Short mmCIF file of C-alpha atoms in Angstrom, two decimals:
data_model
loop_
_atom_site.label_atom_id
_atom_site.label_comp_id
_atom_site.label_asym_id
_atom_site.label_seq_id
_atom_site.Cartn_x
_atom_site.Cartn_y
_atom_site.Cartn_z
CA MET P 1468 -6.37 -3.49 -16.64
CA GLU P 1469 -5.79 0.06 -15.51
CA LEU P 1470 -4.40 0.86 -12.06
CA LYS P 1471 -5.89 3.74 -10.11
CA VAL P 1472 -4.08 5.22 -7.15
CA SER P 1473 -5.43 7.96 -4.90
CA THR P 1474 -3.85 9.31 -1.74
CA ARG P 1475 -5.41 11.14 1.18
CA SER P 1476 -3.08 12.66 3.76
CA HIS P 1477 -3.82 14.17 7.15
CA ALA P 1478 -1.68 14.88 10.22
CA GLY P 1479 1.34 12.84 9.12
CA CYS P 1480 -0.72 9.85 8.00
CA ALA P 1481 -1.54 8.86 4.45
CA VAL P 1482 -4.00 6.34 3.04
CA VAL P 1483 -3.13 5.13 -0.46
CA ALA P 1484 -6.19 3.56 -2.09
CA VAL P 1485 -5.25 1.25 -4.95
CA THR P 1486 -7.76 -0.11 -7.48
CA GLY P 1487 -7.10 -2.65 -10.23
CA GLU P 1488 -4.19 -4.99 -10.86
CA ILE P 1489 -0.59 -4.41 -9.81
CA ASP P 1490 1.72 -6.09 -12.31
CA LEU P 1491 4.77 -5.47 -14.47
CA TYR P 1492 2.91 -2.87 -16.54
CA THR P 1493 1.08 -0.97 -13.78
CA ALA P 1494 3.66 -1.16 -10.95
CA PRO P 1495 5.64 1.91 -12.19
CA HIS P 1496 2.51 4.04 -11.64
CA LEU P 1497 2.33 2.87 -8.02
CA GLN P 1498 6.08 3.34 -7.61
CA SER P 1499 5.88 6.95 -8.79
CA GLU P 1500 3.04 7.65 -6.33
CA PHE P 1501 5.13 6.26 -3.46
CA THR P 1502 8.12 8.34 -4.55
CA ARG P 1503 5.97 11.49 -4.55
CA LEU P 1504 4.35 10.61 -1.24
CA LEU P 1505 7.60 9.78 0.54
CA GLN P 1506 8.95 13.23 -0.34
CA GLU P 1507 6.12 14.65 1.80
CA GLY P 1508 7.50 12.66 4.74
CA PRO P 1509 4.42 11.05 6.34
CA SER P 1510 5.14 9.01 9.46
CA ARG P 1511 2.50 6.39 8.63
CA VAL P 1512 1.26 5.09 5.30
CA VAL P 1513 -1.59 2.60 4.97
CA ILE P 1514 -2.18 0.97 1.60
CA ASP P 1515 -5.87 0.21 1.10
CA MET P 1516 -5.83 -2.88 -1.12
CA SER P 1517 -9.54 -3.67 -0.85
CA ALA P 1518 -10.00 -3.02 -4.59
CA VAL P 1519 -6.84 -4.79 -5.81
CA ASP P 1520 -7.75 -7.88 -7.81
CA PHE P 1521 -4.21 -9.09 -8.50
CA CYS P 1522 -0.67 -8.31 -7.42
CA ASP P 1523 2.36 -10.07 -8.91
CA SER P 1524 5.99 -10.14 -7.72
CA THR P 1525 6.68 -6.78 -9.37
CA GLY P 1526 3.94 -5.22 -7.27
CA MET P 1527 5.22 -6.89 -4.10
CA ASN P 1528 8.69 -5.49 -4.85
CA VAL P 1529 7.21 -1.98 -5.13
CA LEU P 1530 5.57 -2.44 -1.73
CA LEU P 1531 8.80 -3.77 -0.20
CA SER P 1532 10.79 -0.87 -1.62
CA ALA P 1533 8.30 1.62 -0.18
CA LEU P 1534 8.42 -0.18 3.19
CA LYS P 1535 12.23 0.02 3.24
CA ARG P 1536 12.18 3.74 2.45
CA MET P 1537 9.52 4.40 5.09
CA LYS P 1538 11.60 2.59 7.73
CA GLU P 1539 14.67 4.61 6.71
CA GLN P 1540 12.62 7.75 7.41
CA GLY P 1541 11.45 6.37 10.76
CA GLY P 1542 7.92 5.68 9.55
CA THR P 1543 5.66 2.69 8.99
CA LEU P 1544 3.95 1.24 5.95
CA GLU P 1545 0.96 -1.04 6.48
CA VAL P 1546 -1.29 -3.08 4.20
CA ALA P 1547 -5.05 -2.94 4.74
CA ALA P 1548 -7.95 -5.05 3.48
CA PRO P 1549 -6.17 -7.31 0.97
CA ARG P 1550 -8.57 -9.51 -0.98
CA PRO P 1551 -8.09 -13.29 -0.61
CA ALA P 1552 -5.88 -13.63 -3.71
CA VAL P 1553 -3.53 -10.87 -2.54
CA ARG P 1554 -3.56 -12.14 1.06
CA LYS P 1555 -2.55 -15.58 -0.25
CA ILE P 1556 0.44 -14.07 -2.09
CA LEU P 1557 1.46 -12.30 1.12
CA GLN P 1558 1.20 -15.59 3.04
CA VAL P 1559 2.96 -17.77 0.45
CA THR P 1560 5.88 -15.34 0.17
CA GLY P 1561 6.10 -14.79 3.92
CA LEU P 1562 5.48 -11.07 3.44
CA ASP P 1563 2.53 -11.21 5.83
CA SER P 1564 5.16 -11.30 8.59
CA VAL P 1565 7.10 -8.39 7.04
CA PHE P 1566 4.15 -6.04 6.63
CA THR P 1567 1.58 -5.15 9.26
CA VAL P 1568 -1.61 -6.44 7.61
CA HIS P 1569 -5.01 -5.15 8.71
CA ASP P 1570 -8.40 -6.64 7.78
CA GLU P 1571 -9.64 -3.11 7.04
CA VAL P 1572 -8.28 0.43 7.03
CA PRO P 1573 -7.61 1.24 10.71
CA GLN P 1574 -10.43 3.30 12.23
CA GLU P 1575 -8.10 5.79 13.91
CA ILE P 1576 -6.86 6.94 10.49
CA LEU P 1577 -10.40 7.35 9.21
CA ILE P 1578 -11.41 9.26 12.34
CA THR P 1579 -8.31 11.49 12.19
CA GLU P 1580 -8.93 12.12 8.53
CA GLY P 1581 -12.50 13.25 9.06
CA SER P 1582 -11.70 15.83 11.73
#
């Protein structure tokens, strides 16, 4: 399955909307988007995972790598709206305590973005 990644940035915040499956074959696409985005230096990145059907360990490693780089830059990386299968992976691996996980994309980002 193809992976689609789109990013919207506004006022130091970025929302990365991911659609599809994150696995060994598609993870490099997500990794390259994070690399590009982190060069812009946002202070907050929220990954909208509401349309992610599957995420394997390769995908989780991409997210962890991006989180580490964001922290090094003094920023935050958060996960929003994971579907049950992805949420279960976060819980089983203990990553739900590493990432800030939101049930939906935080409203303040959507409001900021629209202004």
